[in-house]
XYZ file of C-alpha atoms in Angstrom:
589
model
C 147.813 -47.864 -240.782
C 149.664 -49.445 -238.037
C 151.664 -47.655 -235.950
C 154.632 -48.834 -233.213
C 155.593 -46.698 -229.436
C 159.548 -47.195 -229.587
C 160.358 -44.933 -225.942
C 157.980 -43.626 -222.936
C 155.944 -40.134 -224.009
C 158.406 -37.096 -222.816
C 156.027 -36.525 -219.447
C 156.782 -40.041 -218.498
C 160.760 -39.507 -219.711
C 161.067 -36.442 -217.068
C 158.970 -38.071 -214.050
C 161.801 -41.148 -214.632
C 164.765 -38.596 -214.303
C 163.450 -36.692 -211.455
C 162.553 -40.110 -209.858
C 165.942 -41.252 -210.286
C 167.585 -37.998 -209.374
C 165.761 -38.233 -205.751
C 166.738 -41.868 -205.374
C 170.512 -41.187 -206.087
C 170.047 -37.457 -204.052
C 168.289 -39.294 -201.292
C 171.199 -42.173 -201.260
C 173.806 -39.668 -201.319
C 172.428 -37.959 -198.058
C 171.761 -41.233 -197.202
C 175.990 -42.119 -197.416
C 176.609 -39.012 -195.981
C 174.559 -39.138 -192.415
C 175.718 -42.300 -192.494
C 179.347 -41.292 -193.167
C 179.000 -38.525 -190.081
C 176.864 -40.328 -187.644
C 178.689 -43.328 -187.949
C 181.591 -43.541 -189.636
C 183.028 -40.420 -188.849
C 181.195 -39.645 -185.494
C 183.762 -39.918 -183.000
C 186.170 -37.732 -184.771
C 183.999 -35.348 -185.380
C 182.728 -35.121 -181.945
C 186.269 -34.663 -181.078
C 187.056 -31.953 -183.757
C 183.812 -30.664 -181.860
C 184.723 -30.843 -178.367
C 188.419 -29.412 -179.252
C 186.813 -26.473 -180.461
C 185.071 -25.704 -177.369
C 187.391 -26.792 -175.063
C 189.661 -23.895 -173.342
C 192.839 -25.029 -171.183
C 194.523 -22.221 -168.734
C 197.643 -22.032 -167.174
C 197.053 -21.752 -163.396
C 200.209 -19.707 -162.181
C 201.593 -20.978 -158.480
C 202.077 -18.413 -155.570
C 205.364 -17.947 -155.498
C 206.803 -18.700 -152.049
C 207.493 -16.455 -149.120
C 210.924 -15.350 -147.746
C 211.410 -15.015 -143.752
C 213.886 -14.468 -141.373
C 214.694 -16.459 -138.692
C 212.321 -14.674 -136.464
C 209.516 -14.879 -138.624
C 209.133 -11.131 -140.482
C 208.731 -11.137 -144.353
C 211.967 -10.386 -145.983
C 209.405 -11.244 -149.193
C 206.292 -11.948 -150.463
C 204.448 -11.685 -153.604
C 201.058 -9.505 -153.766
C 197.959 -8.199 -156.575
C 198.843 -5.248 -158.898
C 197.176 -4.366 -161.774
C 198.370 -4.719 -165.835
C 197.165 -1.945 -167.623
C 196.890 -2.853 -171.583
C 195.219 -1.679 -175.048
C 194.360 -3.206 -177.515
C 195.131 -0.991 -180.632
C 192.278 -1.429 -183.118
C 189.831 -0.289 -180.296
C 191.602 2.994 -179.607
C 190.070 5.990 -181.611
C 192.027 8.119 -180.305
C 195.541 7.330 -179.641
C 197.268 10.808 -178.848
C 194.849 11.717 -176.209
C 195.499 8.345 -174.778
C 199.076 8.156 -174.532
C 199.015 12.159 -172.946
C 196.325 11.139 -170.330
C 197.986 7.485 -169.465
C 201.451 8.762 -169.228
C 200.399 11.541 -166.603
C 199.259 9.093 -164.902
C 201.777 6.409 -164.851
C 204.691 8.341 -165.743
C 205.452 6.620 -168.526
C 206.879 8.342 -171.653
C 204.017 9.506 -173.913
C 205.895 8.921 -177.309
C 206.560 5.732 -176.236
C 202.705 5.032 -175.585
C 201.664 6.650 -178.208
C 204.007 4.753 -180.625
C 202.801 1.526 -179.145
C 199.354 2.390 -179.303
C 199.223 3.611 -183.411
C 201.184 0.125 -183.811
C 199.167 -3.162 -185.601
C 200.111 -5.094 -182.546
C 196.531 -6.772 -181.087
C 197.332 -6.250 -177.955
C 200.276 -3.661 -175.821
C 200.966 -3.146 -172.031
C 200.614 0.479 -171.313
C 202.612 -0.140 -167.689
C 203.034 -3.858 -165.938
C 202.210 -3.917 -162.071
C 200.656 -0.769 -160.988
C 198.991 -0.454 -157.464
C 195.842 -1.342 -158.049
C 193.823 1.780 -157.189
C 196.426 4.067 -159.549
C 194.827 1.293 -162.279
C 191.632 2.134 -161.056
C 191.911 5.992 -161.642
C 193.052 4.888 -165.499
C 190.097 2.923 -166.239
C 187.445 5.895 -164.675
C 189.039 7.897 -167.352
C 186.588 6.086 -169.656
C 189.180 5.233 -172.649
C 187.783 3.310 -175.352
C 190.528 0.155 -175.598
C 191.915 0.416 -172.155
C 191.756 -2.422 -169.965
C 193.468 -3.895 -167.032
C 194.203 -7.322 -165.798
C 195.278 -8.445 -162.166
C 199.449 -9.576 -162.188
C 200.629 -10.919 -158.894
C 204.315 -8.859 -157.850
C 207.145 -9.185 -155.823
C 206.950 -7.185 -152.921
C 209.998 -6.508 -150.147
C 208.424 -4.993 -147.100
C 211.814 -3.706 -145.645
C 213.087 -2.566 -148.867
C 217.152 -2.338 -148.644
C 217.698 -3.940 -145.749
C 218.483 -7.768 -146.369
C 217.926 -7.069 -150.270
C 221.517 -8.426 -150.824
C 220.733 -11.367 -149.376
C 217.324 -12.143 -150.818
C 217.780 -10.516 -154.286
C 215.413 -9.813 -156.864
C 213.214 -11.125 -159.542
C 211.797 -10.063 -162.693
C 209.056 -8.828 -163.876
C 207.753 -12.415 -164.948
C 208.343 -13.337 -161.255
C 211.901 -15.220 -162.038
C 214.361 -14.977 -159.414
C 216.857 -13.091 -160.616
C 219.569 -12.608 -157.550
C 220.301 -13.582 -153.875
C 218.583 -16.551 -152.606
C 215.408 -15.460 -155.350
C 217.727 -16.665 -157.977
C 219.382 -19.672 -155.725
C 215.983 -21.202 -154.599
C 214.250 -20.373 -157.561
C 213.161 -23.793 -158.500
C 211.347 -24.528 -155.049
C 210.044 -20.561 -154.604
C 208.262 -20.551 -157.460
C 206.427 -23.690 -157.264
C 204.557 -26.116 -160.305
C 201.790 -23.991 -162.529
C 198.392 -25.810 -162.643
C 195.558 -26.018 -165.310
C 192.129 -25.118 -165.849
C 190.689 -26.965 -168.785
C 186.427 -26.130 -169.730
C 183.847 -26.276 -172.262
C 182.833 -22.458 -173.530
C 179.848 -21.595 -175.438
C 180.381 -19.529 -179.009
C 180.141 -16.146 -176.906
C 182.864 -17.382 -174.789
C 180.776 -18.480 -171.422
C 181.526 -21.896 -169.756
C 178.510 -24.008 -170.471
C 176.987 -25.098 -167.372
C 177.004 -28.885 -168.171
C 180.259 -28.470 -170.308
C 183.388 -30.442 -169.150
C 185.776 -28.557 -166.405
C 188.332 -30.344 -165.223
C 190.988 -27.975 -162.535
C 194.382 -29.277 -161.587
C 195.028 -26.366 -158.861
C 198.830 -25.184 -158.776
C 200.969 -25.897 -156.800
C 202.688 -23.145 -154.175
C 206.288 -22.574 -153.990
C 207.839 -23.491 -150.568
C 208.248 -20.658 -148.382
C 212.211 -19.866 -147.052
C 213.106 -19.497 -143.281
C 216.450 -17.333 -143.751
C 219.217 -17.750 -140.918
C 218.948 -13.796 -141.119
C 218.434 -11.601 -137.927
C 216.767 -8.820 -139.261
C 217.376 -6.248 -136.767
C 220.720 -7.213 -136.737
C 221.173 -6.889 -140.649
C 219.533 -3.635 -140.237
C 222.181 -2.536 -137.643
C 225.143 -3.752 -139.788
C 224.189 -2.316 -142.923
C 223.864 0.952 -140.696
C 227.207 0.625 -139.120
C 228.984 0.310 -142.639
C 226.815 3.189 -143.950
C 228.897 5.143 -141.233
C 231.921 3.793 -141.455
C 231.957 4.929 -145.290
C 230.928 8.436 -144.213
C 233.198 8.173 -141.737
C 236.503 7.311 -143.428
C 235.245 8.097 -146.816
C 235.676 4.650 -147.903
C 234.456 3.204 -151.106
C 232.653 0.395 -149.383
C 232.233 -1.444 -146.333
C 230.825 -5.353 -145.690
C 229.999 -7.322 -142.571
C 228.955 -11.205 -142.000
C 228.002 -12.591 -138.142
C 228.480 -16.213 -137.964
C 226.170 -17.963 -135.453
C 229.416 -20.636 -134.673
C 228.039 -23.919 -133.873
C 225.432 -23.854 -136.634
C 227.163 -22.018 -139.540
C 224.010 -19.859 -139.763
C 224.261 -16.201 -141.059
C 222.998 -13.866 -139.383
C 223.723 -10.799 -140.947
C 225.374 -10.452 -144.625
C 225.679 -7.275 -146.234
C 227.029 -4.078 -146.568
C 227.555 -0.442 -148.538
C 226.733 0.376 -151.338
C 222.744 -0.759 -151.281
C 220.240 -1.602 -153.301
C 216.781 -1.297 -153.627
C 215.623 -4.142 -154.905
C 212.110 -3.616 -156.826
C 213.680 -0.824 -158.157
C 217.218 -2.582 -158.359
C 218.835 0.866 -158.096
C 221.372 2.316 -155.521
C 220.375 4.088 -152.289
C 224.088 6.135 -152.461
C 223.665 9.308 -154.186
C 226.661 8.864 -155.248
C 225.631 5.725 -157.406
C 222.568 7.510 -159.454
C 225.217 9.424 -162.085
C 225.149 9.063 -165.550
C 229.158 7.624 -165.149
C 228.956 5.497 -161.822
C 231.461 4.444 -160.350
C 232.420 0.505 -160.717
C 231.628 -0.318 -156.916
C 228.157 0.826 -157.896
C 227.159 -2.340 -158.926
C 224.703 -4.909 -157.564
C 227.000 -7.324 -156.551
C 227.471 -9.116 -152.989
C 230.941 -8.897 -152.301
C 230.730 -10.252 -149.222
C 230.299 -13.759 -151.042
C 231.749 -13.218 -154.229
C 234.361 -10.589 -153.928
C 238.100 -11.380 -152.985
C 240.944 -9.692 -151.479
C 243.891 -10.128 -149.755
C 243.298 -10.072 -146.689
C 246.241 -9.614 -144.523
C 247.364 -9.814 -141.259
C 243.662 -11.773 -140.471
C 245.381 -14.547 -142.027
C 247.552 -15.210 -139.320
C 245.504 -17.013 -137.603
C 245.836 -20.081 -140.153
C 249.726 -19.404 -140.085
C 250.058 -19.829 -136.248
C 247.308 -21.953 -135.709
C 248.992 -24.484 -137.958
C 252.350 -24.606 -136.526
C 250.786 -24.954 -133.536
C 248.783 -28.007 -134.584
C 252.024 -28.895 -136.061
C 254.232 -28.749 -132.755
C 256.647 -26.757 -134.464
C 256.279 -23.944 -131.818
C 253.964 -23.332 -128.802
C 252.852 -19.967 -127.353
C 255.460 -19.231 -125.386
C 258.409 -20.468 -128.096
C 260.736 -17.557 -128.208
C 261.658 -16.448 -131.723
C 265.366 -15.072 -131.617
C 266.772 -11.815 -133.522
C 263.179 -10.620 -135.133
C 264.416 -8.025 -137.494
C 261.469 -4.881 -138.735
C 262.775 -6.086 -142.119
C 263.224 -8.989 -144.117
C 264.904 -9.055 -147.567
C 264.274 -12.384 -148.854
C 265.562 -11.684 -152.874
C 268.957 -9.612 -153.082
C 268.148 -5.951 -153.564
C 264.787 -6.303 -153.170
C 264.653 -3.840 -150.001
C 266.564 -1.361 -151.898
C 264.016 -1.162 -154.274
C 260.945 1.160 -154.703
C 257.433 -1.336 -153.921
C 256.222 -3.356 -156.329
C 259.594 -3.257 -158.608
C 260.753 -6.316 -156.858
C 258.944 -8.591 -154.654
C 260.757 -10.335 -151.749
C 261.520 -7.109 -149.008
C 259.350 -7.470 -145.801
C 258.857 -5.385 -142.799
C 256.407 -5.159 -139.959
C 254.421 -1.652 -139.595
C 255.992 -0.095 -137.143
C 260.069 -0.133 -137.048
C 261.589 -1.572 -134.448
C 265.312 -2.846 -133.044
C 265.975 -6.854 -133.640
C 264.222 -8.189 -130.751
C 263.393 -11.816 -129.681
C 260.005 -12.293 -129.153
C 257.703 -15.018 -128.413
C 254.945 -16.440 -130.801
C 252.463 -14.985 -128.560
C 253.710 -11.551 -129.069
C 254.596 -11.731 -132.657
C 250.849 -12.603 -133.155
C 249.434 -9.800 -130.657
C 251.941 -7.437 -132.167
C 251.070 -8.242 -135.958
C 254.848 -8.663 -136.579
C 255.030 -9.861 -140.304
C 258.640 -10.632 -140.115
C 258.338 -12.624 -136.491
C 255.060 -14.857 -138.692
C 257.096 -15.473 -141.602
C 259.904 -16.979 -139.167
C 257.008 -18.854 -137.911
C 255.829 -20.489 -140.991
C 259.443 -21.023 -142.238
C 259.252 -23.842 -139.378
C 256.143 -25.387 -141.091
C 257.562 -25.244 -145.137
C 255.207 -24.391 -148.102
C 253.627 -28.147 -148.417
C 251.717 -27.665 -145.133
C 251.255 -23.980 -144.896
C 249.536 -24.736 -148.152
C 247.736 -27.499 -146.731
C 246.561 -25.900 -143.652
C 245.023 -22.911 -145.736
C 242.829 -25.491 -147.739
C 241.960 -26.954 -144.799
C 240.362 -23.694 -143.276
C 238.568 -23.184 -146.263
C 240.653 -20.841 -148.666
C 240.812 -21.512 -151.807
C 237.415 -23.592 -152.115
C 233.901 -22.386 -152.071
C 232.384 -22.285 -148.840
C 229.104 -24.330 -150.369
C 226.934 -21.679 -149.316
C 223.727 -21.280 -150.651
C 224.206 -18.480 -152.682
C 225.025 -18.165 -157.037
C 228.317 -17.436 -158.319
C 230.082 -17.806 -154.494
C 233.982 -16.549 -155.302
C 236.350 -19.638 -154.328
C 239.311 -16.958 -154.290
C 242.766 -17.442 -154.997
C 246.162 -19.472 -153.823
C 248.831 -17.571 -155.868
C 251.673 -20.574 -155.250
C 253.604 -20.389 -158.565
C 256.144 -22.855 -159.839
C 259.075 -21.944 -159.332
C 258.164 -19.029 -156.702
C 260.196 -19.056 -153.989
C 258.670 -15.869 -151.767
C 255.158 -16.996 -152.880
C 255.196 -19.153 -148.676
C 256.456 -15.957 -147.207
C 253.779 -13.822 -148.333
C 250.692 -16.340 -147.557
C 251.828 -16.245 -144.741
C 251.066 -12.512 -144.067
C 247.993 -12.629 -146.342
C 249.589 -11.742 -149.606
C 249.495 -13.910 -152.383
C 246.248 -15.429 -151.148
C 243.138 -13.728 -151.905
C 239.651 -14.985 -150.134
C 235.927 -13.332 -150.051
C 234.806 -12.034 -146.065
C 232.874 -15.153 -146.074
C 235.984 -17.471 -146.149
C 237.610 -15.993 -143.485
C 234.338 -15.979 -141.367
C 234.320 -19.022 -141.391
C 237.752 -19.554 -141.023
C 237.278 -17.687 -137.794
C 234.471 -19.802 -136.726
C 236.133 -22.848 -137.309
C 238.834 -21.891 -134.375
C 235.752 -20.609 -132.103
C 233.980 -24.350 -132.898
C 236.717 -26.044 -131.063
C 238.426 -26.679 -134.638
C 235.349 -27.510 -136.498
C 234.697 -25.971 -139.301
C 230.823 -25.961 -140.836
C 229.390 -24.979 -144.014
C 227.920 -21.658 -143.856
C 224.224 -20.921 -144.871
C 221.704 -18.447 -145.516
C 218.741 -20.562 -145.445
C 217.689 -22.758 -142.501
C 214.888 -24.813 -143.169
C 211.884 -24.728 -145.790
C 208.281 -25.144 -145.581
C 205.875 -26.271 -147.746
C 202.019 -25.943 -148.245
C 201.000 -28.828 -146.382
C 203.758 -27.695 -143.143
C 206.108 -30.114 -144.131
C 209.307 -28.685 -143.053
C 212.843 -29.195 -144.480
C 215.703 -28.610 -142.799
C 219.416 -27.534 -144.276
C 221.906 -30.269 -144.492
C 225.453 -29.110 -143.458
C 229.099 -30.122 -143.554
C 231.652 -30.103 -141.346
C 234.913 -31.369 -141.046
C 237.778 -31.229 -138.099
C 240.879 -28.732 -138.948
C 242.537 -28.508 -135.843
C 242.515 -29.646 -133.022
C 240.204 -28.692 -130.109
C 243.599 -27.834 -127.620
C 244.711 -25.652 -130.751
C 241.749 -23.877 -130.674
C 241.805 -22.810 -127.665
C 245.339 -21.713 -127.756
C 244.173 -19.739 -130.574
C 241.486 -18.292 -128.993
C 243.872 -17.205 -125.482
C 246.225 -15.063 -128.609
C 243.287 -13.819 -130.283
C 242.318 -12.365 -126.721
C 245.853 -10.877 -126.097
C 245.374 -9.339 -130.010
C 242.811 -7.095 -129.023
C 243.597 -6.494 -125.508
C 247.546 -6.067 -125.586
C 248.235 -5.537 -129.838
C 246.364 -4.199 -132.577
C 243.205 -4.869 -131.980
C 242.301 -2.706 -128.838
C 239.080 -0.958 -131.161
C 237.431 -4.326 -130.911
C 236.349 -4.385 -127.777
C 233.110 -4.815 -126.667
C 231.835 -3.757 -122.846
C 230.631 -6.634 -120.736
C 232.541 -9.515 -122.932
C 236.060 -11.021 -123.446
C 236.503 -10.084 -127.059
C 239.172 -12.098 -129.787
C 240.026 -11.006 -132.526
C 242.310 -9.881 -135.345
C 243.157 -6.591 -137.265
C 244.231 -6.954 -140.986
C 246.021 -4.426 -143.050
C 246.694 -4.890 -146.824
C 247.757 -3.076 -150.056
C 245.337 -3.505 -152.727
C 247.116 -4.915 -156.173
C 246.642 -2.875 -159.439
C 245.803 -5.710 -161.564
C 246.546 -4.057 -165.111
C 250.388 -2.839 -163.874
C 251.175 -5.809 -161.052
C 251.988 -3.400 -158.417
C 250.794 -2.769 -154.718
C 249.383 0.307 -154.561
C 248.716 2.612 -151.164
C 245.093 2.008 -151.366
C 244.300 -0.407 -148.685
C 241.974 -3.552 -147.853
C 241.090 -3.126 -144.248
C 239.458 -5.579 -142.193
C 238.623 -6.890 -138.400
C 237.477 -10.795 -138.057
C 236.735 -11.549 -134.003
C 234.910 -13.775 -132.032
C 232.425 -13.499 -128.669
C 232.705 -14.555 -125.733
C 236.145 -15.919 -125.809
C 235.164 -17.527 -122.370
C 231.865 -19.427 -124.599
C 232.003 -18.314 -127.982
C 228.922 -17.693 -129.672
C 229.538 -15.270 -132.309
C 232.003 -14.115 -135.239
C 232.299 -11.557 -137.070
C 233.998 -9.841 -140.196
C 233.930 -6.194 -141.151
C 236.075 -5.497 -144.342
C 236.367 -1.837 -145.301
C 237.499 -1.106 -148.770
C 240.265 1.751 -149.442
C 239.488 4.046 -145.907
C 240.994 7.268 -146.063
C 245.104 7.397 -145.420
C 244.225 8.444 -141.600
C 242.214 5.031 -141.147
C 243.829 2.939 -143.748
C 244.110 0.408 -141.134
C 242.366 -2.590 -140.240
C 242.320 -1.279 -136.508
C 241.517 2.179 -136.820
C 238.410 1.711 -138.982
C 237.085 -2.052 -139.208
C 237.816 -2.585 -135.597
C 235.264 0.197 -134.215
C 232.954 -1.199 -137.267
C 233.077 -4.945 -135.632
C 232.893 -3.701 -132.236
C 229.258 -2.303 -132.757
C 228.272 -5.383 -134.813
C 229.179 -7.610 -132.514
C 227.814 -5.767 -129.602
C 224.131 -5.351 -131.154
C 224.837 -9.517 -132.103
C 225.630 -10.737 -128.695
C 222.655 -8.543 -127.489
C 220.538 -10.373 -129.893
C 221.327 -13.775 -129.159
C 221.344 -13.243 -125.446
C 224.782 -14.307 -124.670
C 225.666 -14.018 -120.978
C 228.028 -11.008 -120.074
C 231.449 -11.930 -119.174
C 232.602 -11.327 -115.185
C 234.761 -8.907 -114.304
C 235.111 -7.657 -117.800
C 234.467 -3.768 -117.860
């Protein structure tokens, strides 16, 4: 019988499967190292290297703040960051009870943020270091600290309204902080390395560093033993006439610099809180605020404003010195019935302070005497179009341009159609301006009629000691012989008129007293609160220095500018000319 093998015995069947399963297994692994060592290599080494690569922000020192005489006004320094990180904390209550003794922090509120499913929580942002210390002895399981640079003012209040503040993140905030923050705080660098699975660099690993960048450091114009004498001298001056505030600025006059800026009420400024117990109620009052009036306040400043009115009629040639002004009434009722009227019913009656008979008197004793009615006469010789034009020019109106946010530009209230609006500028009504304006004003007449752009900030420095110095404007606004008329009646002011409590021993001392009503803004009506105020300048014979004191609402007994800003100025300007080392005045007592 003959038999025929149509396939392979089974045995032979399965080694030919297997066989061909390894070949097409083999070939597969084959595709795929060849897939991901060739094809796909590079981005896989990439995907690779991503995932062990680490970049850091590098944060930049932020820069230093100086005065002119080289002490820290501000720097930033170490603290500590205390933090937990919830899901490590067994045992939350203790926690919050031992951390908030410590830090005096509110222990619901830790212990709230410590039973939260946050993965991480700041138990108190920049400590001192060694309090952080005493927290992590404790031994809690899920407490940790980190280092946080700070902002640190080493004379605390004094100058704070000048540099400011920042926050907590280190951005300026206020004061020249905010104004400078771009260059202060500098550029961030970067830290970019290779880390091993438990988080170590590898040694060999990539590391590539760009280092940050510092923030320039600030030379202020600021004297600081002089800020620290005028911030004293208004703290009295509010105790003493139980004012609601009190601000002074010193003008260095050929360079525009400030030396001293600031005034009552105070701030600290890490804690950004008020130094006047009168400020830490639950209900403070509205001055209690952190604001620098000094540059960004307005009033109307009164009789201080003179100076523009006289000096420009002078420049004009519509009077000199010694022109005699016929029949000067002690009132002046420019709209019919307005004298017979109670105040503020009907603008339009003027009348100097003190009453007098109708008297001719000469522009030099109108302006000593602080006649209102005698000024008015004056600028009714120049016409609105250039009294207008003259207060521009001193700077009213217009922001100074100094480096400082939000600077007030204040106010020329010259309505269509109103009529009185020239006779009231001319007196220092209907024109409001901050302390700083008419500072500068002020120096513009001591700069033989050049007026310059004031400025807190003289030069900056960076970290390689390249040094940048302020740019400044000036312009002409009278002329040179005006000036110096100017300065002979500002002499007579304080030695013959209103001014006598400006005088300072050893120097010839010019100056001018200013007296005005402050305006209720919701009814429209002068009210007998009072804006007080004293700008002078020092030496008359070389003049170096100016100053303005402006006292807000003194008590009735001092509601003057002469009886309470003039004393204020005198001391300022005393400890200034001290400072600078300006040569006494001969034969001057």
């Amino acid at each position: 019988m003959v038999t025929s093998d149509r396939g392979l015995p089974p045995l032979r069947s399965r080694i030919a499967v297997v066989g061909i399963a390894l070949v097409l297994g083999w070939a597969g692994m084959g595709y795929r190292l060849v897939e991901i060592q060739v094809v796909k290599a590079p981005e896989l080494a990439s995907a690779g290297l991503n995932q062990r690569l680490v970049t850091r922000d590098l944060a930049p020192q932020r820069g230093k703040v100086f005065d002119r005489n080289g002490d820290l006004l501000a720097m930033t320094v170490e603290s500590s960051t205390l933090f937990a990180v919830p899901t490590q904390v067994e045992e939350p209550l203790y926690i919050a009870q031992q951390v908030g003794n410590f830090l005096g922090v509110d222990v619901d509120v830790l212990y709230e943020r410590l039973t939260s499913d946050r993965e991480f929580v700041y138990l108190k942002r920049q400590v001192d270091p060694a309090l952080a210390q005493e927290v992590l002895d404790l031994g809690l399981r899920g407490v940790y600290s980190h280092p946080e640079p700070t902002r640190y003012y080493p004379e605390s209040a004094v100058a704070s309204q000048v540099t400011g503040f920042v926050d907590i993140d280190g951005v300026g905030l206020e004061g020249v902080e905010l104004f400078y923050e771009e260059q202060l705080r500098g550029v961030p660098g970067r830290a970019v390395f290779e880390r091993a699975p438990d988080g170590t660099p590898i040694p060999q690993g990539i590391s590539d560093i760009v280092p940050a960048t510092p923030g320039v450091d600030l030379i202020t114009t600021i004297d600081l033993p002089l800020q620290y004498r005028s911030q004293k001298a208004c703290q009295e001056a509010v105790r003493t006439y139980s004012a609601e505030g009190c601000w002074v600025v010193v003008l260095h006059v050929e360079t525009g610099e400030i030396l001293a800026l600031g005034g009552v009420p105070e701030f600290d400024p890490v804690t950004r809180s008020h130094k006047d117990p009168s400020c830490i109620t639950e209900e403070p009052p509205p001055r209690c605020t952190i604001f620098n009036f000094a540059v960004r306040g307005i009033f109307e400043p009164g009789s201080t404003q003179k100076l523009i009115t006289v000096a420009a009629a002078l420049e004009e040639g519509e009077v000199t010195i010694g022109t005699i002004i016929p029949d000067v009434p002690d009132q002046l009722e420019l709209k019919d019935g307005a004298c017979g009227l109670r105040r503020g019913e009907l603008w339009g009656c003027y009348a100097d302070f003190t009453r007098h008979e109708t008297v001719d008197m000469s522009v030099a004793d109108i302006f000593a005497q602080s006649s209102n009615i005698g000024t008015i006469m004056v600028a009714e010789k120049l016409g609105q179009t250039r009294q207008v034009e003259y207060i521009e020019r001193f700077g009213l109106g217009v922001k100074t341009g100094v480096d400082f946010t939000a600077e007030a530009s204040g106010i020329l209230n010259f309505e269509a159609g109103c009529d009185i609006c020239w006779a009231s500028a001319a007196i220092g009504y209907s024109v409001a301006a901050s302390p700083l304006q008419m500072a500068a004003a002020y120096a513009a007449i001591a700069n033989q009629g050049v007026w310059t752009t004031p400025h807190l900030v003289s030069s900056t420095v960076d970290v390689h000691g390249s040094t940048e110095v302020a740019s400044l404007q000036t312009r002409q606004v009278v002329s040179s012989g005006t000036a110096r008329l100017m300065l002979e009646l500002l002499e007579r002011a304080v030695v013959q008129g209103t001014g006598t409590g400006a005088m300072v021993a050893g120097y010839r001392v010019g100056g001018k007293t200013g007296t005005a009503n402050k305006l209720d803004l919701a009814t429209g009506q002068y009210t007998d609160q009072t804006w007080a105020s004293f700008v002078g300048i020092a030496p008359i014979s070389n003049p170096k220095i100016v100053v303005a004191v402006v006292i807000d609402n003194p008590h009735k007994d001092f509601r003057t500018g002469g009886l309470s800003a003039a004393p204020v100025f005198a001391h300022v300007m005393e400890q200034a000319l001290h400072r600078i080392g300006a040569t006494p005045d001969a034969n001057v007592r």
